[in-house]
CSV table of C-alpha atoms and ligand atoms in Angstrom, one decimal:
chain,number,residue,atom,x,y,z
A,26,MET,CA,-5.0,-10.5,41.1
A,27,LYS,CA,-5.0,-7.9,38.1
A,28,ILE,CA,-7.0,-8.0,34.9
A,29,ILE,CA,-5.3,-7.2,31.7
A,30,CYS,CA,-7.0,-5.8,28.7
A,31,ILE,CA,-6.5,-5.8,24.8
A,32,GLY,CA,-8.0,-3.1,22.7
A,33,GLN,CA,-8.6,-3.0,19.1
A,34,ASN,CA,-7.7,-7.2,18.2
A,35,TYR,CA,-10.5,-7.5,15.6
A,36,GLU,CA,-10.1,-5.8,12.1
A,37,ASP,CA,-13.7,-5.4,11.8
A,38,HIS,CA,-14.3,-3.8,15.6
A,39,ILE,CA,-11.2,-1.3,14.2
A,40,LYS,CA,-12.9,-0.2,11.4
A,41,GLU,CA,-16.3,0.4,13.9
A,42,LEU,CA,-14.3,2.7,15.7
A,43,ASN,CA,-12.5,4.1,12.7
A,44,SER,CA,-9.1,3.2,14.7
A,45,ASN,CA,-5.7,1.6,13.1
A,46,ARG,CA,-5.0,-1.7,12.9
A,47,PRO,CA,-2.2,-1.2,15.9
A,48,GLU,CA,1.2,-2.6,15.4
A,49,GLU,CA,1.6,-4.2,18.6
A,50,PRO,CA,-1.4,-4.9,21.0
A,51,LEU,CA,-2.7,-2.8,22.9
A,52,ILE,CA,-2.9,-2.9,26.4
A,53,PHE,CA,-4.6,-1.4,29.4
A,54,LEU,CA,-5.3,-2.4,32.8
A,55,LYS,CA,-8.6,-2.6,35.0
A,56,PRO,CA,-8.6,-2.8,39.0
A,57,ASP,CA,-9.3,-5.4,41.0
A,58,SER,CA,-12.4,-3.6,42.1
A,59,SER,CA,-14.2,-3.2,38.7
A,60,VAL,CA,-14.8,-6.6,38.9
A,61,LEU,CA,-19.1,-7.1,39.1
A,62,PRO,CA,-20.1,-9.4,42.0
A,63,LYS,CA,-21.9,-12.5,40.6
A,64,LYS,CA,-25.8,-12.4,40.7
A,65,ASN,CA,-25.3,-8.4,40.6
A,66,PRO,CA,-26.8,-6.4,38.3
A,67,PHE,CA,-24.5,-4.1,36.1
A,68,ILE,CA,-26.0,-0.3,37.4
A,69,ILE,CA,-25.2,2.4,34.9
A,70,PRO,CA,-22.7,4.7,36.4
A,71,PRO,CA,-23.9,8.6,36.9
A,72,PHE,CA,-20.6,10.0,35.2
A,73,THR,CA,-21.5,8.5,31.5
A,74,ASN,CA,-24.6,8.6,29.0
A,75,ASP,CA,-22.7,6.3,26.7
A,76,VAL,CA,-22.1,2.4,28.1
A,77,HIS,CA,-21.1,0.2,25.9
A,78,TYR,CA,-20.7,-3.4,25.8
A,79,GLU,CA,-17.8,-5.6,24.8
A,80,ILE,CA,-17.9,-9.1,24.7
A,81,GLU,CA,-14.9,-11.1,24.8
A,82,VAL,CA,-13.0,-14.6,25.6
A,83,LEU,CA,-10.9,-14.1,28.9
A,84,ILE,CA,-7.8,-16.5,29.7
A,85,LYS,CA,-7.1,-17.3,33.2
A,86,ILE,CA,-3.0,-17.4,34.2
A,87,ASN,CA,-2.2,-19.8,36.5
A,88,LYS,CA,1.7,-19.2,37.4
A,89,VAL,CA,3.9,-16.9,37.7
A,90,GLY,CA,5.6,-15.9,34.8
A,91,LYS,CA,7.7,-12.8,33.4
A,92,PHE,CA,9.8,-13.1,29.9
A,93,ILE,CA,7.4,-15.9,28.2
A,94,GLY,CA,8.7,-17.2,25.3
A,95,GLN,CA,5.5,-17.1,23.2
A,96,LYS,CA,6.3,-20.9,22.6
A,97,PHE,CA,6.0,-21.5,26.3
A,98,ALA,CA,2.7,-19.2,26.7
A,99,HIS,CA,0.4,-21.8,26.3
A,100,LYS,CA,1.7,-23.2,29.6
A,101,TYR,CA,0.8,-20.4,31.5
A,102,TYR,CA,-3.1,-20.3,31.3
A,103,ASP,CA,-5.4,-23.4,32.0
A,104,ASP,CA,-8.9,-21.8,31.5
A,105,ILE,CA,-11.0,-20.0,29.4
A,106,GLY,CA,-13.8,-17.9,30.0
A,107,LEU,CA,-16.5,-15.3,28.5
A,108,GLY,CA,-16.3,-11.5,29.6
A,109,ILE,CA,-18.0,-8.3,28.8
A,110,ASP,CA,-15.5,-5.0,29.1
A,111,PHE,CA,-18.3,-2.4,30.0
A,112,THR,CA,-17.0,1.1,28.5
A,113,ALA,CA,-17.9,4.5,29.0
A,114,ARG,CA,-17.2,5.4,25.7
A,115,ASP,CA,-18.4,8.9,25.6
A,116,LEU,CA,-16.0,9.3,28.4
A,117,GLN,CA,-13.5,7.4,27.0
A,118,THR,CA,-13.4,9.2,23.4
A,119,LYS,CA,-13.2,12.6,25.6
A,120,LEU,CA,-10.4,11.1,27.2
A,121,LYS,CA,-8.5,10.0,24.3
A,122,LYS,CA,-9.5,13.5,22.4
A,123,ALA,CA,-7.2,14.8,25.0
A,124,GLY,CA,-4.4,12.8,25.0
A,125,HIS,CA,-5.5,11.1,28.7
A,126,PRO,CA,-5.3,7.5,30.4
A,127,TRP,CA,-8.5,5.6,29.8
A,128,GLU,CA,-9.0,4.3,33.4
A,129,LYS,CA,-12.0,6.0,34.4
A,130,ALA,CA,-13.5,5.3,31.2
A,131,LYS,CA,-12.7,1.5,31.3
A,132,GLY,CA,-11.7,1.1,34.8
A,133,PHE,CA,-14.7,1.8,36.8
A,134,ASP,CA,-16.4,-0.4,39.5
A,135,GLY,CA,-18.8,-2.9,37.8
A,136,SER,CA,-16.9,-2.6,34.4
A,137,ALA,CA,-15.7,-6.0,34.1
A,138,ILE,CA,-18.1,-9.3,34.4
A,139,ILE,CA,-16.4,-12.3,34.6
A,140,SER,CA,-18.0,-15.8,34.0
A,141,PRO,CA,-17.1,-18.7,35.3
A,142,PHE,CA,-14.2,-20.4,33.9
A,143,PHE,CA,-13.8,-23.8,31.6
A,144,SER,CA,-10.5,-26.2,31.1
A,145,LYS,CA,-9.1,-25.2,27.7
A,146,LYS,CA,-9.0,-28.6,27.5
A,147,THR,CA,-12.8,-28.3,26.5
A,148,PHE,CA,-11.8,-26.5,23.6
A,149,THR,CA,-10.9,-28.2,20.0
A,150,ASP,CA,-8.4,-25.5,19.6
A,151,VAL,CA,-7.9,-21.9,21.7
A,152,ASN,CA,-7.8,-20.2,18.3
A,153,GLU,CA,-11.1,-21.3,16.9
A,154,ILE,CA,-13.6,-20.6,20.0
A,155,ASN,CA,-16.8,-19.3,19.0
A,156,PHE,CA,-18.8,-16.5,21.4
A,157,SER,CA,-21.2,-14.4,21.5
A,158,LEU,CA,-23.3,-12.0,22.9
A,159,ALA,CA,-27.1,-11.4,22.8
A,160,LYS,CA,-29.1,-8.1,23.7
A,161,ASN,CA,-32.7,-9.1,25.0
A,162,GLY,CA,-32.2,-11.5,23.1
A,163,LYS,CA,-31.1,-10.5,19.6
A,164,LEU,CA,-27.9,-11.5,18.7
A,165,VAL,CA,-25.4,-7.9,18.4
A,166,GLN,CA,-21.8,-9.6,18.7
A,167,VAL,CA,-20.7,-12.4,17.2
A,168,GLY,CA,-17.0,-13.3,17.2
A,169,SER,CA,-14.3,-16.3,16.9
A,170,THR,CA,-10.7,-16.0,18.3
A,171,LYS,CA,-9.4,-16.9,14.7
A,172,ASP,CA,-10.3,-13.2,14.0
A,173,MET,CA,-8.1,-11.9,16.6
A,174,ILE,CA,-5.4,-9.7,15.2
A,175,PHE,CA,-2.3,-10.8,18.2
A,176,LYS,CA,-3.2,-14.6,19.0
A,177,ILE,CA,-3.5,-15.9,23.3
A,178,ASP,CA,-0.3,-17.2,22.9
A,179,GLU,CA,0.9,-13.4,21.6
A,180,LEU,CA,-0.7,-11.9,24.1
A,181,VAL,CA,0.4,-13.7,27.0
A,182,ALA,CA,4.4,-13.2,25.5
A,183,TYR,CA,3.6,-9.7,25.1
A,184,VAL,CA,2.3,-8.7,28.2
A,185,SER,CA,4.6,-10.5,30.5
A,186,GLN,CA,7.6,-8.5,28.9
A,187,PHE,CA,5.8,-5.8,30.9
A,188,PHE,CA,3.9,-7.1,33.7
A,189,THR,CA,4.8,-9.9,35.7
A,190,LEU,CA,1.6,-12.3,34.9
A,191,LYS,CA,0.4,-14.1,38.3
A,192,LYS,CA,-1.6,-16.8,39.3
A,193,GLY,CA,-5.0,-15.3,39.0
A,194,ASP,CA,-4.7,-12.3,36.8
A,195,ILE,CA,-7.1,-12.7,33.8
A,196,ILE,CA,-6.4,-11.2,30.7
A,197,PHE,CA,-9.5,-10.1,28.1
A,198,THR,CA,-8.4,-11.0,24.5
A,199,GLY,CA,-10.3,-8.0,22.9
A,200,THR,CA,-13.6,-7.6,21.2
A,201,PRO,CA,-15.2,-8.0,17.7
A,202,ALA,CA,-17.8,-6.0,15.9
A,203,GLY,CA,-21.0,-4.9,17.4
A,204,VAL,CA,-20.2,-3.0,20.3
A,205,GLY,CA,-23.1,-0.6,21.2
A,206,SER,CA,-24.8,0.9,24.2
A,207,VAL,CA,-27.3,-0.4,26.8
A,208,ASP,CA,-30.2,1.2,28.8
A,209,LYS,CA,-32.2,0.5,31.9
A,210,ASN,CA,-33.8,-3.0,32.2
A,211,ASP,CA,-31.7,-4.4,28.9
A,212,VAL,CA,-30.4,-7.8,29.5
A,213,LEU,CA,-27.3,-9.1,28.3
A,214,THR,CA,-26.7,-12.9,27.5
A,215,GLY,CA,-23.2,-14.0,26.4
A,216,PHE,CA,-22.4,-17.3,24.6
A,217,LEU,CA,-18.9,-19.2,25.1
A,218,GLU,CA,-19.7,-21.5,22.1
A,219,ASP,CA,-23.1,-22.8,22.6
A,220,LYS,CA,-23.0,-22.7,26.4
A,221,LYS,CA,-25.0,-19.4,28.4
A,222,VAL,CA,-22.1,-18.1,30.6
A,223,ILE,CA,-23.4,-14.8,31.1
A,224,ASP,CA,-26.7,-13.5,32.1
A,225,ILE,CA,-26.5,-9.8,33.5
A,226,LYS,CA,-29.2,-7.2,33.9
A,227,ILE,CA,-28.5,-3.8,33.3
A,228,LYS,CA,-30.3,-1.5,36.0
B,330,ZN,ZN1,-12.7,-4.4,25.1
């Protein structure tokens, strides 16, 4: 199983990063070892002093596909979930500046939080899913997939030009504004529509 992540897919987040709107989806990968096992706390790794949360809508690929046409992309996923793309922002900034790959800052152990998945049929429209993240009970990120620059079907089609998608692969579709750092003893709760699907303690 592989995890494909999309960076800078919401205008308001691009602004807060002082970045520019990408002309094509920006892709990076997380290894399967980045998935935090269920019920485990997230432990801040020793190589960073600035871990950021990024709440994102996830899709799970249901069959093999390559060069998928955008029109057919919807046939390649049935399930929607919620995730946190933990990012060592200080390390990422350093790597970006040096022109180096981001993987250490984005793919470290425990950096991928993955909620249970729900049939896409439970949502009225995959391009209008509301989601949010609260830190210690206070809402910090609120998003809707309607604000994505590149929509889910575009992402599936685009990604499949470079990587054969396989059953069980997960796509993190990007984060809206409001990213911020976590400290020991913080609690993060993630909501897909009004359902709490992520509840995670920081250690
Ligand atoms: Zn992200």
